[in-house]
């Protein structure tokens, strides 16, 4: 099958306009987005995406987790589709491009195929995975995890947010609970375009990240139980201080990550104190430790060390320590043949590129369990993401989408 022509490119203005239009839905307070999964803002973004896809001649399917599948027909009805997607849900203080570039880049690839009247053997399915972020309902990549058989539907439906609302209830409330069995669809291949969310591509002056692997992850939820007491009248030796235990554990997590350099990270992004009153020592502190590395042995070793050290710290302070893994995937190796398609596309199009390991997790990590899978990355300004100041250039967005289009066409096979 001949490769797509070198001058085959997407419509950069139309892509950028779509990104800016979607960014108006669920605006943040500092120029980014707060379009958390299963909120009314998420529902509004879904409706706009559906409108755009149907205007591009695609037909919609929705599964029981609320993932949206928009199909462009192929010429061979027996051929399994090539899936291309990412996620439209954002962090509470998210950027305009994390996930969104992958979904709207896939739509732009289809719009370009329509402009040129290109026909492919395999159908193309543009996908908006539900709840990739895991910010409101942990874990991350929840819907793609159910699709890959890693989580049950019941487990997913029972996940609750900080207000006690469950995934299942909220999905029904916004009217996006589909009827397709999750994971019933079979894929020929899966591609995902995503911003790097790190500093490497920009600092190396590269337009395209040829993603070969994704680092593995553990999310360990710690529940430390101390004794609520007066912060003023309780003598220091009498305290059973869960807050002190938490602070020592955070220091220890930092030390474990640093002793496992290079290519290891560890930190905490979410924490709750109960009763969370200024003059009451906390009865309970709950927080999630996020550790990641591309090295399997390191990942397991870091988890074991952190859990053992946390138990020792809590024992010294008389604080009860419970740990529950609430998110996990092992390091992922993407499919070499698809990785080569991405690298060849960047070469053909004349874009600078380098191989890269994804620091962030993506739905592609679960898709890789179901079919040949890989990713394309573009740089982001200062490597910043999960911050409303997240920014990319129009040229980076266009280059990434050009490469995505070429790689997808290689796999979907142009027949006319
Ligand atoms: O956590 C992650 O890596 C992704 O942003 N959900
Ligand atoms: Mn993302
Ligand atoms: Mn994200």
Tab-separated table of C-alpha atoms and ligand atoms in Angstrom:
chain	number	residue	atom	x	y	z
A	1	UNK	CA	0.000	0.000	0.000
A	2	UNK	CA	1.520	3.338	-0.993
A	3	UNK	CA	2.218	5.825	1.792
A	4	UNK	CA	0.170	9.039	1.907
A	5	UNK	CA	1.554	11.806	-0.252
A	6	UNK	CA	4.072	14.177	1.349
A	7	UNK	CA	1.795	17.170	0.741
A	8	UNK	CA	-1.194	15.563	2.443
A	9	UNK	CA	-1.870	17.882	5.378
A	10	UNK	CA	-4.749	18.825	7.631
A	11	UNK	CA	-6.478	22.215	7.798
A	12	UNK	CA	-4.591	23.891	10.655
A	13	UNK	CA	-6.997	26.838	10.972
A	14	UNK	CA	-10.050	24.570	11.213
A	15	UNK	CA	-8.303	22.444	13.875
A	16	UNK	CA	-7.309	25.502	15.899
A	17	UNK	CA	-10.808	27.017	15.633
A	18	UNK	CA	-12.290	23.756	16.943
A	19	UNK	CA	-9.841	23.701	19.876
A	20	UNK	CA	-10.710	27.299	20.780
A	21	UNK	CA	-14.459	26.615	20.407
A	22	UNK	CA	-14.267	23.579	22.715
A	23	UNK	CA	-12.163	25.615	25.189
A	24	UNK	CA	-15.147	27.953	25.722
A	25	UNK	CA	-17.012	25.069	27.387
A	26	UNK	CA	-16.224	24.658	31.091
A	27	UNK	CA	-13.852	27.635	31.291
A	28	UNK	CA	-11.400	27.766	34.179
A	29	UNK	CA	-10.616	30.880	36.208
A	30	UNK	CA	-7.195	31.478	34.635
A	31	UNK	CA	-7.573	30.804	30.910
A	32	UNK	CA	-7.734	27.005	31.034
A	33	UNK	CA	-10.604	24.593	31.526
A	34	UNK	CA	-12.608	22.985	34.317
A	35	UNK	CA	-14.650	20.441	32.337
A	36	UNK	CA	-14.532	17.547	34.785
A	37	UNK	CA	-16.010	14.217	33.817
A	38	UNK	CA	-19.809	13.775	34.007
A	39	UNK	CA	-20.442	17.416	34.922
A	40	UNK	CA	-22.894	19.561	32.972
A	41	UNK	CA	-19.871	21.127	31.257
A	42	UNK	CA	-18.703	17.655	30.160
A	43	UNK	CA	-22.188	17.005	28.767
A	44	UNK	CA	-22.053	20.294	26.838
A	45	UNK	CA	-18.647	19.414	25.364
A	46	UNK	CA	-19.905	15.958	24.384
A	47	UNK	CA	-22.886	17.465	22.577
A	48	UNK	CA	-20.668	19.845	20.601
A	49	UNK	CA	-18.301	16.986	19.668
A	50	UNK	CA	-21.285	14.857	18.576
A	51	UNK	CA	-22.624	17.725	16.436
A	52	UNK	CA	-19.250	18.213	14.717
A	53	UNK	CA	-18.798	14.481	14.075
A	54	UNK	CA	-22.291	14.005	12.674
A	55	UNK	CA	-21.722	17.037	10.429
A	56	UNK	CA	-18.640	15.170	9.171
A	57	UNK	CA	-20.835	12.201	8.243
A	58	UNK	CA	-19.956	9.996	11.186
A	59	UNK	CA	-22.390	7.842	13.163
A	60	UNK	CA	-22.326	7.663	16.957
A	61	UNK	CA	-22.203	4.735	19.358
A	62	UNK	CA	-21.991	5.144	23.153
A	63	UNK	CA	-21.128	2.388	25.616
A	64	UNK	CA	-22.286	1.799	29.193
A	65	UNK	CA	-19.360	3.837	30.551
A	66	UNK	CA	-20.297	6.817	28.395
A	67	UNK	CA	-17.388	6.531	25.973
A	68	UNK	CA	-18.281	8.020	22.575
A	69	UNK	CA	-17.386	6.177	19.343
A	70	UNK	CA	-17.849	8.144	16.103
A	71	UNK	CA	-17.522	5.984	12.985
A	72	UNK	CA	-16.441	6.965	9.467
A	73	UNK	CA	-17.354	4.010	7.233
A	74	UNK	CA	-14.664	1.988	5.477
A	75	UNK	CA	-14.888	0.233	2.125
A	76	UNK	CA	-14.531	-3.260	3.597
A	77	UNK	CA	-17.437	-4.008	5.942
A	78	UNK	CA	-15.522	-6.997	7.320
A	79	UNK	CA	-12.445	-4.951	8.262
A	80	UNK	CA	-12.016	-4.013	11.936
A	81	UNK	CA	-11.843	-0.265	12.497
A	82	UNK	CA	-8.805	1.846	13.266
A	83	UNK	CA	-9.615	3.716	16.494
A	84	UNK	CA	-8.185	7.199	17.027
A	85	UNK	CA	-8.922	9.247	20.102
A	86	UNK	CA	-8.242	10.578	23.549
A	87	UNK	CA	-10.413	12.425	26.106
A	88	UNK	CA	-12.447	15.642	26.445
A	89	UNK	CA	-12.665	15.642	30.252
A	90	UNK	CA	-10.219	17.933	32.053
A	91	UNK	CA	-8.608	18.456	35.423
A	92	UNK	CA	-10.271	21.029	37.743
A	93	UNK	CA	-7.503	23.462	36.788
A	94	UNK	CA	-6.764	21.875	33.425
A	95	UNK	CA	-5.477	23.185	30.136
A	96	UNK	CA	-7.215	23.546	26.769
A	97	UNK	CA	-5.219	20.801	25.031
A	98	UNK	CA	-4.655	17.806	27.382
A	99	UNK	CA	-6.781	15.087	25.748
A	100	UNK	CA	-8.737	17.586	23.664
A	101	UNK	CA	-6.010	17.818	21.002
A	102	UNK	CA	-6.196	14.041	20.550
A	103	UNK	CA	-9.966	13.964	20.107
A	104	UNK	CA	-10.265	17.051	17.891
A	105	UNK	CA	-7.073	16.122	16.004
A	106	UNK	CA	-8.709	12.787	15.148
A	107	UNK	CA	-11.853	14.661	14.017
A	108	UNK	CA	-9.685	16.971	11.887
A	109	UNK	CA	-8.039	13.923	10.272
A	110	UNK	CA	-11.499	12.659	9.275
A	111	UNK	CA	-12.558	16.125	8.062
A	112	UNK	CA	-9.418	16.146	5.858
A	113	UNK	CA	-10.182	12.667	4.509
A	114	UNK	CA	-13.677	13.969	3.638
A	115	UNK	CA	-12.253	17.091	1.942
A	116	UNK	CA	-10.098	14.886	-0.283
A	117	UNK	CA	-12.703	12.160	-0.784
A	118	UNK	CA	-10.264	9.595	0.562
A	119	UNK	CA	-11.644	6.096	1.029
A	120	UNK	CA	-10.068	3.609	3.432
A	121	UNK	CA	-10.384	-0.159	3.649
A	122	UNK	CA	-10.807	-0.057	7.450
A	123	UNK	CA	-13.429	2.177	9.096
A	124	UNK	CA	-12.097	4.957	11.308
A	125	UNK	CA	-13.571	5.399	14.806
A	126	UNK	CA	-12.905	8.722	16.526
A	127	UNK	CA	-13.116	8.070	20.270
A	128	UNK	CA	-13.789	10.246	23.327
A	129	UNK	CA	-12.919	8.030	26.308
A	130	UNK	CA	-14.914	8.889	29.439
A	131	UNK	CA	-13.101	9.862	32.650
A	132	UNK	CA	-9.503	9.698	31.495
A	133	UNK	CA	-8.338	12.124	34.186
A	134	UNK	CA	-9.582	10.280	37.255
A	135	UNK	CA	-9.666	13.653	39.017
A	136	UNK	CA	-13.319	13.421	40.107
A	137	UNK	CA	-13.644	9.639	40.048
A	138	UNK	CA	-10.419	7.695	40.616
A	139	UNK	CA	-8.688	5.905	39.021
A	140	UNK	CA	-7.523	7.627	35.863
A	141	UNK	CA	-8.353	6.010	32.505
A	142	UNK	CA	-11.393	4.421	34.147
A	143	UNK	CA	-13.569	3.895	31.034
A	144	UNK	CA	-10.740	2.586	28.870
A	145	UNK	CA	-9.810	0.345	31.808
A	146	UNK	CA	-13.301	-1.182	31.834
A	147	UNK	CA	-13.085	-1.504	28.031
A	148	UNK	CA	-9.813	-3.453	28.426
A	149	UNK	CA	-11.298	-5.686	31.137
A	150	UNK	CA	-9.065	-4.282	33.883
A	151	UNK	CA	-12.021	-2.945	35.934
A	152	UNK	CA	-15.584	-4.268	36.168
A	153	UNK	CA	-18.525	-2.037	35.219
A	154	UNK	CA	-19.900	-2.358	38.770
A	155	UNK	CA	-16.579	-1.199	40.259
A	156	UNK	CA	-16.563	1.797	37.917
A	157	UNK	CA	-20.191	2.731	38.631
A	158	UNK	CA	-19.505	2.705	42.385
A	159	UNK	CA	-16.539	5.105	42.241
A	160	UNK	CA	-17.507	8.246	44.110
A	161	UNK	CA	-16.366	11.862	44.130
A	162	UNK	CA	-15.609	13.999	47.207
A	163	UNK	CA	-19.323	14.850	47.495
A	164	UNK	CA	-20.263	11.153	47.573
A	165	UNK	CA	-21.842	11.159	44.101
A	166	UNK	CA	-21.150	7.960	42.147
A	167	UNK	CA	-20.004	7.560	38.550
A	168	UNK	CA	-23.109	5.558	37.658
A	169	UNK	CA	-25.506	8.161	39.090
A	170	UNK	CA	-23.741	11.076	37.406
A	171	UNK	CA	-23.515	9.294	34.050
A	172	UNK	CA	-27.292	8.730	34.117
A	173	UNK	CA	-27.909	12.291	35.338
A	174	UNK	CA	-26.146	13.885	32.347
A	175	UNK	CA	-27.894	11.478	29.958
A	176	UNK	CA	-24.774	9.837	28.510
A	177	UNK	CA	-25.145	6.228	29.666
A	178	UNK	CA	-25.043	4.340	26.386
A	179	UNK	CA	-26.320	0.821	25.722
A	180	UNK	CA	-23.242	-0.790	24.126
A	181	UNK	CA	-21.492	-3.438	26.223
A	182	UNK	CA	-18.118	-2.015	27.260
A	183	UNK	CA	-15.300	-3.760	25.422
A	184	UNK	CA	-17.573	-5.492	22.878
A	185	UNK	CA	-15.959	-3.456	20.101
A	186	UNK	CA	-12.872	-4.986	18.482
A	187	UNK	CA	-10.048	-2.772	17.200
A	188	UNK	CA	-7.696	-3.244	14.250
A	189	UNK	CA	-5.387	-0.663	15.834
A	190	UNK	CA	-5.435	2.397	18.109
A	191	UNK	CA	-3.629	5.736	17.719
A	192	UNK	CA	-3.618	8.649	20.185
A	193	UNK	CA	-2.255	12.168	19.671
A	194	UNK	CA	-1.417	13.962	22.928
A	195	UNK	CA	0.600	16.922	24.165
A	196	UNK	CA	3.790	15.761	25.883
A	197	UNK	CA	2.919	17.338	29.256
A	198	UNK	CA	6.662	17.510	29.932
A	199	UNK	CA	9.670	19.652	28.848
A	200	UNK	CA	11.668	17.269	26.629
A	201	UNK	CA	10.394	17.967	23.082
A	202	UNK	CA	10.443	21.752	23.487
A	203	UNK	CA	13.914	21.751	25.072
A	204	UNK	CA	15.252	19.445	22.340
A	205	UNK	CA	13.624	21.597	19.638
A	206	UNK	CA	11.580	18.690	18.245
A	207	UNK	CA	8.134	19.007	16.640
A	208	UNK	CA	7.078	15.374	17.114
A	209	UNK	CA	7.422	12.798	19.892
A	210	UNK	CA	7.544	9.232	18.548
A	211	UNK	CA	6.187	7.504	21.633
A	212	UNK	CA	7.778	4.081	22.191
A	213	UNK	CA	6.691	3.414	25.779
A	214	UNK	CA	4.629	4.777	28.685
A	215	UNK	CA	5.885	4.679	32.266
A	216	UNK	CA	4.019	2.540	34.797
A	217	UNK	CA	2.078	3.968	37.756
A	218	UNK	CA	0.802	3.226	41.259
A	219	UNK	CA	-1.767	5.420	43.059
A	220	UNK	CA	-1.579	4.400	46.748
A	221	UNK	CA	-4.362	5.868	48.907
A	222	UNK	CA	-3.201	6.256	52.516
A	223	UNK	CA	-5.711	6.619	55.374
A	224	UNK	CA	-3.914	7.714	58.557
A	225	UNK	CA	-5.945	7.679	61.773
A	226	UNK	CA	-4.724	9.706	64.769
A	227	UNK	CA	-6.641	11.230	67.651
A	228	UNK	CA	-8.648	14.431	67.357
A	229	UNK	CA	-7.535	16.749	70.146
A	230	UNK	CA	-7.165	20.430	71.010
A	231	UNK	CA	-4.187	22.014	69.201
A	232	UNK	CA	-3.710	24.384	72.123
A	233	UNK	CA	-4.176	22.445	75.319
A	234	UNK	CA	-2.861	19.009	74.296
A	235	UNK	CA	0.774	18.585	75.436
A	236	UNK	CA	3.153	17.483	72.626
A	237	UNK	CA	3.980	14.050	74.157
A	238	UNK	CA	0.258	13.237	74.363
A	239	UNK	CA	-0.475	13.829	70.681
A	240	UNK	CA	-1.383	11.077	68.203
A	241	UNK	CA	-0.668	13.313	65.235
A	242	UNK	CA	-1.820	11.967	61.828
A	243	UNK	CA	-0.821	15.276	60.217
A	244	UNK	CA	2.785	14.855	61.389
A	245	UNK	CA	2.803	11.274	60.086
A	246	UNK	CA	1.527	12.515	56.716
A	247	UNK	CA	4.267	15.136	56.465
A	248	UNK	CA	6.990	12.559	57.223
A	249	UNK	CA	5.522	10.184	54.630
A	250	UNK	CA	5.543	12.920	51.967
A	251	UNK	CA	9.211	13.654	52.740
A	252	UNK	CA	9.954	9.925	52.509
A	253	UNK	CA	8.160	9.589	49.127
A	254	UNK	CA	10.319	12.451	47.805
A	255	UNK	CA	13.466	10.678	49.084
A	256	UNK	CA	12.469	7.312	47.541
A	257	UNK	CA	11.833	8.973	44.162
A	258	UNK	CA	15.182	10.824	44.312
A	259	UNK	CA	17.133	7.688	45.233
A	260	UNK	CA	15.595	5.986	42.163
A	261	UNK	CA	16.733	8.592	39.665
A	262	UNK	CA	16.836	8.812	36.707
A	263	UNK	CA	13.346	8.180	35.355
A	264	UNK	CA	11.333	7.906	38.558
A	265	UNK	CA	8.819	10.308	40.103
A	266	UNK	CA	6.757	10.403	43.278
A	267	UNK	CA	4.438	12.923	44.897
A	268	UNK	CA	1.021	13.741	46.329
A	269	UNK	CA	-1.630	15.925	44.707
A	270	UNK	CA	-4.729	15.367	46.826
A	271	UNK	CA	-5.208	15.325	50.598
A	272	UNK	CA	-8.130	15.637	53.028
A	273	UNK	CA	-8.035	16.346	56.777
A	274	UNK	CA	-10.912	15.363	59.042
A	275	UNK	CA	-12.408	17.342	60.761
A	276	UNK	CA	-10.219	19.928	58.952
A	277	UNK	CA	-10.599	22.519	61.711
A	278	UNK	CA	-7.755	24.909	62.507
A	279	UNK	CA	-7.648	24.092	66.219
A	280	UNK	CA	-8.262	20.355	66.100
A	281	UNK	CA	-5.471	17.839	65.521
A	282	UNK	CA	-6.732	15.672	62.640
A	283	UNK	CA	-8.516	12.466	63.470
A	284	UNK	CA	-7.974	11.285	59.891
A	285	UNK	CA	-5.734	12.255	56.971
A	286	UNK	CA	-6.394	10.711	53.543
A	287	UNK	CA	-4.048	11.263	50.594
A	288	UNK	CA	-2.944	9.498	47.402
A	289	UNK	CA	0.720	8.877	46.615
A	290	UNK	CA	1.411	8.893	42.845
A	291	UNK	CA	4.621	7.041	41.848
A	292	UNK	CA	5.776	6.359	38.275
A	293	UNK	CA	8.749	4.923	36.357
A	294	UNK	CA	9.273	3.103	33.045
A	295	UNK	CA	11.230	0.394	34.924
A	296	UNK	CA	9.058	-2.464	36.211
A	297	UNK	CA	11.441	-3.563	38.968
A	298	UNK	CA	11.857	0.015	40.198
A	299	UNK	CA	8.073	0.550	40.209
A	300	UNK	CA	7.451	-2.478	42.411
A	301	UNK	CA	10.479	-1.694	44.592
A	302	UNK	CA	9.378	1.896	45.187
A	303	UNK	CA	5.884	0.778	46.177
A	304	UNK	CA	7.230	-1.820	48.612
A	305	UNK	CA	9.690	0.669	50.187
A	306	UNK	CA	7.097	3.426	50.571
A	307	UNK	CA	4.562	1.096	52.197
A	308	UNK	CA	7.152	-0.346	54.593
A	309	UNK	CA	8.541	3.075	55.557
A	310	UNK	CA	5.058	4.526	56.014
A	311	UNK	CA	4.184	1.701	58.403
A	312	UNK	CA	7.368	2.409	60.403
A	313	UNK	CA	6.681	6.169	60.559
A	314	UNK	CA	3.102	5.621	61.722
A	315	UNK	CA	4.150	3.008	64.259
A	316	UNK	CA	6.606	5.484	65.836
A	317	UNK	CA	3.827	8.059	66.190
A	318	UNK	CA	1.115	5.653	67.294
A	319	UNK	CA	-0.910	6.513	64.166
A	320	UNK	CA	-2.917	3.826	62.383
A	321	UNK	CA	-1.894	3.393	58.736
A	322	UNK	CA	-4.075	1.803	56.028
A	323	UNK	CA	-3.056	1.713	52.327
A	324	UNK	CA	-5.246	0.876	49.329
A	325	UNK	CA	-3.973	0.818	45.717
A	326	UNK	CA	-6.547	2.904	43.809
A	327	UNK	CA	-4.770	3.028	40.469
A	328	UNK	CA	-2.163	0.961	38.653
A	329	UNK	CA	-0.745	0.018	35.302
A	330	UNK	CA	2.611	-1.551	34.468
A	331	UNK	CA	5.033	0.116	32.028
A	332	UNK	CA	3.694	-0.123	28.461
A	333	UNK	CA	5.641	-0.912	25.266
A	334	UNK	CA	3.798	0.386	22.198
A	335	UNK	CA	3.575	-1.610	18.967
A	336	UNK	CA	6.827	-1.269	16.946
A	337	UNK	CA	5.079	-1.411	13.532
A	338	UNK	CA	2.797	1.503	14.463
A	339	UNK	CA	5.684	3.383	16.087
A	340	UNK	CA	7.533	3.053	12.764
A	341	UNK	CA	4.469	4.442	10.924
A	342	UNK	CA	4.625	7.522	13.170
A	343	UNK	CA	8.382	7.960	12.707
A	344	UNK	CA	8.119	7.520	8.904
A	345	UNK	CA	5.245	10.011	8.747
A	346	UNK	CA	7.278	12.633	10.606
A	347	UNK	CA	10.214	12.018	8.227
A	348	UNK	CA	7.999	12.184	5.134
A	349	UNK	CA	6.438	15.430	6.319
A	350	UNK	CA	9.815	16.909	7.212
A	351	UNK	CA	9.076	17.360	10.909
A	352	UNK	CA	11.871	17.071	13.462
A	353	UNK	CA	11.234	14.163	15.800
A	354	UNK	CA	12.652	12.027	18.575
A	355	UNK	CA	11.665	8.841	20.369
A	356	UNK	CA	10.148	9.495	23.777
A	357	UNK	CA	8.641	7.665	26.762
A	358	UNK	CA	5.309	9.102	27.927
A	359	UNK	CA	5.512	10.467	31.475
A	360	UNK	CA	1.742	10.758	31.795
A	361	UNK	CA	-0.731	7.903	31.570
A	362	UNK	CA	-3.187	7.735	28.671
A	363	UNK	CA	-6.111	5.651	27.424
A	364	UNK	CA	-3.596	4.202	24.959
A	365	UNK	CA	-2.052	2.355	27.918
A	366	UNK	CA	-5.211	0.247	28.195
A	367	UNK	CA	-5.928	0.152	24.463
A	368	UNK	CA	-2.513	-1.524	24.099
A	369	UNK	CA	-4.006	-4.553	25.863
A	370	UNK	CA	-6.672	-4.822	23.151
A	371	UNK	CA	-4.917	-4.084	19.845
A	372	UNK	CA	-1.727	-2.750	18.212
A	373	UNK	CA	-1.376	0.723	19.714
A	374	UNK	CA	0.849	3.773	19.731
A	375	UNK	CA	0.886	7.529	20.328
A	376	UNK	CA	2.046	10.728	18.682
A	377	UNK	CA	3.146	13.676	20.845
A	378	UNK	CA	3.641	17.373	20.278
A	379	UNK	CA	5.549	19.752	22.585
A	380	UNK	CA	3.896	22.052	25.112
A	381	UNK	CA	5.209	25.392	26.348
A	382	UNK	CA	7.612	25.008	29.319
A	383	UNK	CA	6.438	21.387	29.560
A	384	UNK	CA	3.519	22.643	31.633
A	385	UNK	CA	0.254	20.680	31.923
A	386	UNK	CA	-2.464	20.065	34.533
A	387	UNK	CA	-2.246	23.833	34.902
A	388	UNK	CA	-4.553	26.417	33.317
A	389	UNK	CA	-1.527	28.053	31.706
A	390	UNK	CA	-0.973	24.924	29.536
A	391	UNK	CA	-0.117	26.179	26.030
A	392	UNK	CA	0.889	24.821	22.623
A	393	UNK	CA	1.509	26.504	19.277
A	394	UNK	CA	-0.802	26.168	16.295
A	395	UNK	CA	2.136	24.793	14.316
A	396	UNK	CA	2.785	22.084	16.910
A	397	UNK	CA	-0.900	21.137	16.901
A	398	UNK	CA	-0.929	20.974	13.093
A	399	UNK	CA	2.302	18.984	12.825
A	400	UNK	CA	1.094	16.420	15.353
A	401	UNK	CA	-2.221	16.065	13.552
A	402	UNK	CA	-0.522	15.764	10.132
A	403	UNK	CA	1.561	12.876	11.500
A	404	UNK	CA	-1.533	11.315	13.087
A	405	UNK	CA	-3.388	11.529	9.750
A	406	UNK	CA	-0.527	9.877	7.849
A	407	UNK	CA	-0.032	7.089	10.399
A	408	UNK	CA	-3.763	6.349	10.571
A	409	UNK	CA	-4.033	6.235	6.776
A	410	UNK	CA	-1.083	3.823	6.616
A	411	UNK	CA	-2.934	1.458	8.937
A	412	UNK	CA	-6.465	2.042	7.592
A	413	UNK	CA	-5.201	1.582	3.985
A	414	UNK	CA	-6.316	4.130	1.377
A	415	UNK	CA	-8.334	2.360	-1.353
A	416	UNK	CA	-9.568	5.264	-3.399
B	1	LIG	O1	-2.479	10.848	35.491
B	1	LIG	C1	-2.204	10.878	34.300
B	1	LIG	O2	-1.085	10.598	33.907
B	1	LIG	C2	-3.231	11.292	33.289
B	1	LIG	O3	-3.200	12.690	33.188
B	1	LIG	N1	-4.560	10.852	33.655
B	2	LIG	MN1	-4.553	13.430	28.967
B	3	LIG	MN1	-4.410	14.870	32.107
